[in-house]
XYZ file of C-alpha atoms in Angstrom:
359
model
C -36.740 -24.629 -28.173
C -34.596 -21.917 -29.709
C -34.726 -18.236 -28.878
C -33.685 -15.237 -30.848
C -29.996 -14.486 -30.261
C -29.209 -10.909 -29.297
C -25.392 -10.413 -29.503
C -25.315 -7.174 -27.564
C -27.243 -8.711 -24.697
C -24.924 -11.702 -24.474
C -22.002 -9.294 -24.323
C -23.586 -7.444 -21.394
C -24.488 -10.611 -19.542
C -21.100 -12.250 -19.934
C -19.580 -8.964 -18.847
C -21.329 -9.258 -15.496
C -24.386 -11.336 -14.603
C -25.950 -10.660 -11.190
C -26.464 -12.836 -8.141
C -30.390 -12.832 -6.533
C -19.591 -10.969 -13.018
C 5.020 -3.454 -14.665
C 3.670 -1.017 -12.025
C 5.645 -1.226 -8.792
C 3.197 -1.211 -5.947
C 4.070 1.091 -3.094
C 2.734 0.887 0.400
C -0.348 3.061 0.912
C -0.051 5.956 3.298
C -1.694 3.822 5.927
C -1.791 3.694 9.695
C -2.608 0.171 10.837
C -4.081 -0.574 14.254
C -4.670 -4.101 15.552
C -7.384 -3.550 18.112
C -8.372 -5.835 20.969
C -11.080 -3.445 22.183
C -12.551 -0.613 20.149
C -11.035 -0.172 16.660
C -9.521 3.135 15.675
C -11.926 4.714 13.142
C -10.717 5.101 9.560
C -11.359 8.720 8.699
C -8.528 9.954 6.478
C -7.322 8.918 3.044
C -5.017 5.925 3.345
C -6.021 5.079 6.917
C -6.316 1.332 7.442
C -7.783 -0.394 10.492
C -8.025 -4.024 11.540
C -11.506 -3.902 13.062
C -11.509 -7.543 14.162
C -9.013 -10.388 14.269
C -9.778 -14.007 15.169
C -9.011 -17.570 14.077
C -6.819 -16.586 11.152
C -9.224 -13.914 9.932
C -8.594 -10.162 9.892
C -11.462 -7.800 9.028
C -9.986 -4.679 7.446
C -11.334 -1.196 6.746
C -9.434 1.128 4.426
C -10.169 4.638 3.171
C -9.792 4.826 -0.614
C -10.797 8.017 -2.441
C -12.907 9.017 0.544
C -14.835 5.732 0.684
C -14.594 3.242 3.524
C -13.707 -0.061 1.874
C -13.920 -3.429 3.576
C -12.142 -6.715 3.014
C -11.405 -9.927 4.878
C -7.909 -11.386 4.935
C -7.805 -15.082 5.773
C -4.519 -16.737 6.679
C -4.907 -20.300 8.015
C -3.893 -20.597 11.649
C -1.582 -23.529 10.973
C 0.747 -21.314 8.914
C 3.841 -19.956 10.626
C 3.869 -16.165 10.776
C 6.939 -15.946 8.528
C 5.858 -18.692 6.099
C 5.691 -17.230 2.582
C 2.505 -18.322 0.800
C 0.391 -17.554 -2.300
C -2.707 -15.332 -2.141
C -6.076 -15.670 -3.900
C -8.432 -12.680 -4.280
C -12.096 -13.769 -4.438
C -14.543 -11.154 -5.840
C -18.225 -11.762 -5.044
C -21.129 -11.292 -7.457
C -23.767 -8.543 -7.655
C -25.524 -8.040 -4.334
C -22.967 -10.146 -2.523
C -20.325 -9.360 0.078
C -16.909 -10.596 1.044
C -18.530 -12.064 4.156
C -20.950 -14.111 2.061
C -18.213 -15.595 -0.090
C -16.030 -16.191 2.958
C -18.884 -18.424 4.123
C -20.051 -20.133 0.919
C -17.309 -20.148 -1.721
C -15.182 -22.974 -0.337
C -12.019 -20.902 -0.611
C -11.475 -20.683 3.155
C -11.603 -24.466 3.441
C -9.317 -24.870 0.433
C -6.816 -22.462 1.980
C -6.819 -24.576 5.148
C -6.117 -27.707 3.105
C -3.419 -26.295 0.840
C -1.802 -23.578 2.944
C -2.405 -20.272 1.163
C -4.176 -16.995 1.926
C -7.471 -15.635 0.598
C -8.753 -12.061 0.429
C -12.524 -11.497 0.319
C -13.311 -7.833 -0.522
C -16.741 -6.177 -0.604
C -17.925 -3.868 -3.394
C -19.825 -0.610 -2.896
C -23.564 -0.266 -3.553
C -25.144 1.511 -6.522
C -28.607 2.123 -7.922
C -28.493 0.129 -11.152
C -30.734 -1.414 -13.751
C -30.175 -5.114 -13.342
C -30.114 -6.290 -16.943
C -29.686 -9.870 -15.775
C -32.959 -10.300 -13.858
C -34.717 -13.417 -15.118
C -38.401 -13.892 -14.268
C -40.181 -16.993 -15.530
C -37.566 -17.452 -18.214
C -37.820 -13.875 -19.480
C -34.928 -11.463 -19.066
C -36.122 -8.190 -17.524
C -34.090 -5.124 -18.418
C -35.917 -2.429 -16.483
C -35.659 -3.733 -12.935
C -34.022 -1.101 -10.748
C -32.061 -2.407 -7.762
C -29.702 -1.056 -5.104
C -26.889 -3.527 -4.660
C -23.166 -4.060 -4.433
C -21.371 -3.968 -7.772
C -17.747 -4.191 -8.808
C -16.738 -1.521 -11.281
C -16.419 -3.807 -14.267
C -15.924 -2.342 -17.719
C -19.248 -0.803 -18.792
C -20.848 -0.544 -15.345
C -21.605 3.143 -15.960
C -24.134 2.026 -18.585
C -26.104 0.160 -15.903
C -26.496 3.110 -13.524
C -30.085 4.146 -12.809
C -30.531 7.674 -14.266
C -32.969 8.453 -11.455
C -29.824 8.840 -9.316
C -27.636 11.124 -11.472
C -25.071 11.952 -8.786
C -23.660 8.454 -8.421
C -19.893 8.166 -8.822
C -18.284 4.825 -9.530
C -15.435 3.825 -7.252
C -12.019 3.047 -8.667
C -12.032 -0.641 -7.765
C -8.783 -1.296 -9.605
C -7.079 1.223 -7.322
C -8.792 -0.418 -4.340
C -7.410 -3.777 -5.469
C -3.917 -2.326 -5.869
C -4.048 -0.964 -2.336
C -5.333 -4.259 -0.928
C -2.460 -6.067 -2.641
C 0.046 -3.570 -1.240
C -1.440 -3.907 2.257
C -1.342 -7.700 2.169
C 2.238 -7.735 0.894
C 3.344 -5.301 3.608
C 1.600 -7.002 6.523
C 1.760 -10.743 5.809
C 4.379 -13.194 4.573
C 3.353 -13.681 0.942
C 4.901 -14.611 -2.390
C 4.397 -11.531 -4.625
C 4.776 -13.694 -7.736
C 1.868 -15.931 -6.747
C -1.157 -13.669 -6.418
C -4.308 -14.869 -8.230
C -7.691 -13.274 -8.989
C -11.028 -15.049 -9.291
C -14.642 -13.933 -9.155
C -18.252 -14.900 -9.707
C -20.770 -13.150 -11.975
C -20.186 -9.389 -11.662
C -17.037 -10.328 -9.741
C -16.012 -12.418 -12.743
C -16.517 -9.430 -15.029
C -14.296 -7.420 -12.704
C -11.753 -10.249 -12.751
C -11.700 -9.907 -16.544
C -11.000 -6.201 -16.080
C -8.089 -7.061 -13.804
C -6.720 -9.388 -16.480
C -6.570 -6.343 -18.758
C -5.329 -3.825 -16.188
C -3.501 -5.694 -13.390
C -1.652 -8.275 -15.454
C 1.540 -7.091 -13.746
C 0.266 -8.185 -10.321
C -1.759 -11.388 -10.731
C -0.206 -14.541 -12.161
C -3.484 -16.130 -13.324
C -7.192 -15.319 -13.520
C -10.379 -17.303 -12.951
C -13.744 -15.743 -13.914
C -16.859 -17.863 -13.268
C -20.446 -17.226 -14.397
C -19.440 -14.231 -16.564
C -16.229 -12.497 -17.553
C -16.158 -11.691 -21.239
C -13.504 -9.400 -22.710
C -14.150 -7.105 -25.679
C -11.899 -5.617 -28.337
C -12.225 -2.081 -26.989
C -10.580 -3.216 -23.749
C -7.316 -3.917 -25.557
C -6.391 -0.213 -25.564
C -6.687 0.044 -21.767
C -3.906 -2.292 -20.674
C -1.609 0.543 -19.543
C -4.002 2.598 -17.441
C -2.602 1.003 -14.258
C 0.429 -0.946 -15.477
C 3.532 0.113 -17.396
C 5.115 -1.645 -20.326
C 3.842 -4.058 -22.920
C 0.826 -6.133 -21.940
C 1.790 -9.615 -20.761
C -0.887 -12.282 -21.354
C -1.762 -14.319 -18.287
C -3.346 -17.778 -18.081
C -7.105 -17.589 -17.658
C -9.792 -20.176 -16.935
C -13.434 -19.276 -17.678
C -16.100 -21.435 -16.009
C -19.741 -21.316 -17.200
C -22.847 -23.353 -16.437
C -24.417 -25.398 -19.222
C -27.871 -24.203 -18.104
C -27.079 -20.706 -16.830
C -30.304 -18.840 -17.756
C -28.630 -15.453 -17.549
C -26.404 -16.471 -20.459
C -28.230 -19.123 -22.465
C -31.483 -17.194 -22.914
C -29.889 -14.196 -24.557
C -27.561 -16.473 -26.547
C -30.654 -17.937 -28.189
C -30.227 -21.459 -26.844
C -31.647 -23.584 -24.069
C -28.218 -24.896 -23.098
C -24.609 -24.573 -24.110
C -23.291 -27.659 -25.914
C -21.221 -30.100 -23.912
C -19.343 -31.229 -27.016
C -16.914 -29.552 -29.406
C -19.709 -27.597 -31.083
C -18.910 -24.881 -28.550
C -15.592 -24.162 -30.285
C -16.833 -24.248 -33.873
C -16.679 -21.020 -35.924
C -20.132 -19.517 -36.201
C -21.245 -20.685 -32.776
C -22.055 -17.770 -30.487
C -19.616 -18.732 -27.725
C -16.748 -19.128 -30.168
C -17.397 -15.898 -32.060
C -18.324 -13.578 -29.189
C -16.268 -14.943 -26.284
C -13.500 -17.389 -27.129
C -12.069 -15.622 -30.178
C -11.703 -12.309 -28.360
C -9.897 -13.939 -25.453
C -7.583 -15.639 -27.938
C -6.822 -12.282 -29.555
C -6.084 -10.682 -26.179
C -3.864 -13.536 -25.044
C -2.135 -13.931 -28.400
C -3.206 -17.539 -28.875
C -4.265 -19.571 -31.881
C -7.576 -21.433 -31.906
C -5.843 -24.798 -31.674
C -7.250 -26.559 -28.653
C -7.281 -29.755 -26.646
C -10.696 -31.083 -25.645
C -11.461 -33.293 -22.679
C -14.839 -34.534 -21.488
C -14.640 -35.573 -17.869
C -17.094 -36.039 -15.045
C -19.631 -33.212 -15.473
C -17.135 -30.961 -17.295
C -16.309 -30.133 -20.906
C -12.803 -28.681 -20.823
C -11.257 -26.762 -23.716
C -7.606 -25.707 -23.521
C -6.625 -23.149 -26.151
C -2.928 -22.646 -26.736
C -0.319 -22.592 -29.439
C -0.062 -26.358 -29.214
C -2.683 -28.878 -28.186
C 0.092 -31.150 -26.895
C 2.076 -28.527 -24.986
C -0.151 -25.759 -23.591
C 1.600 -22.411 -23.461
C 2.103 -20.501 -20.238
C -0.680 -18.109 -21.190
C -3.218 -20.807 -22.066
C -6.936 -20.026 -22.082
C -9.273 -22.624 -20.604
C -13.054 -22.833 -21.009
C -15.030 -25.106 -18.705
C -18.701 -25.864 -19.329
C -20.256 -27.421 -16.237
C -22.954 -29.994 -16.973
C -26.477 -29.075 -15.767
C -25.107 -26.138 -13.771
C -27.091 -22.897 -13.597
C -25.991 -19.467 -12.338
C -24.221 -20.549 -9.167
C -20.731 -20.639 -7.726
C -20.234 -24.401 -7.277
C -19.155 -25.264 -3.743
C -19.823 -28.985 -3.346
C -23.207 -28.382 -1.716
C -25.093 -26.585 -4.478
C -23.262 -28.651 -7.118
C -21.206 -31.868 -6.909
C -17.938 -30.144 -7.873
C -16.171 -27.218 -6.190
C -14.873 -24.199 -8.071
C -12.229 -23.594 -5.411
C -10.757 -27.069 -6.013
C -10.676 -26.625 -9.771
C -9.340 -23.089 -9.733
C -6.633 -23.836 -7.195
C -5.390 -26.766 -9.290
C -5.200 -24.304 -12.176
C -3.652 -21.404 -10.240
C -0.909 -23.263 -8.402
C 0.902 -24.092 -11.640
C 1.566 -20.423 -12.456
C 3.844 -17.681 -11.228
C 4.713 -14.215 -12.536
């Protein structure tokens, strides 16, 4: 069965589907307290508090633009204190939390196996119209919800007008300050920071590709994360100098109803049809990424166990450092695959991708 394709809707959904998508950093004006009893409250701009610390995990609160922001820093216990390691930032989806993705994403376990750090931040809550709600196969556009949301490009268009005084947080600034905090307080390799996210978190990851390309060496949006041409003019809002393309891997489910329905199909193709001119994914997603990253549409195609993998670069034989990868996961819906809800694990696949790249 085919459905009517609505380009604008696909753009919105890929820019952030819901869950249930050369600046020199300076240290924030922060006072850090590692508390074994009652934590010191964070009350002033720049104040940072470790509210709990156990088994390699630090729970952090930080005041950013008057808001109390929360994030989890996980550093495997087997690492020596002075051992310099990479860092992955994992951004949850709509309605999620850093705590949830600490528990379910598989990144904590992968960090234990491979010896790197992971940061799990939590977004603020907003009253929004959830354009991604799917009920009995029908996308509902007028469902008002109060949930956590990363400030992806275009989030202001989702705000519920019944709450006119809402102000969106500067989540890029929050991310900059988290990066600065982690670099100041842990032994890390500043050239090996990576950003990944699911759904609304993936859409925010795409924003970071555009605006924090000077900080992260590679990007991994999953379940959303489209870029648009109007974003190209915003690459210097947080970073100085000419935009530097970074390698990016986009992971989507073959049967993700939040994407396929509005694309006018029942499923995304698992063959090379996906990359043919005139196909919705090629015209509205792939081509714009290629423009942003300065790549041709030459690609290498590989069909492996449950995955159709497209690698776009200047040469199919020798992928460039800023290659763009598209993974279509067979029979997968709108989930973050963790080995329990799906046979493959996103953390495994993304880490294999990330570890090859450095700034």
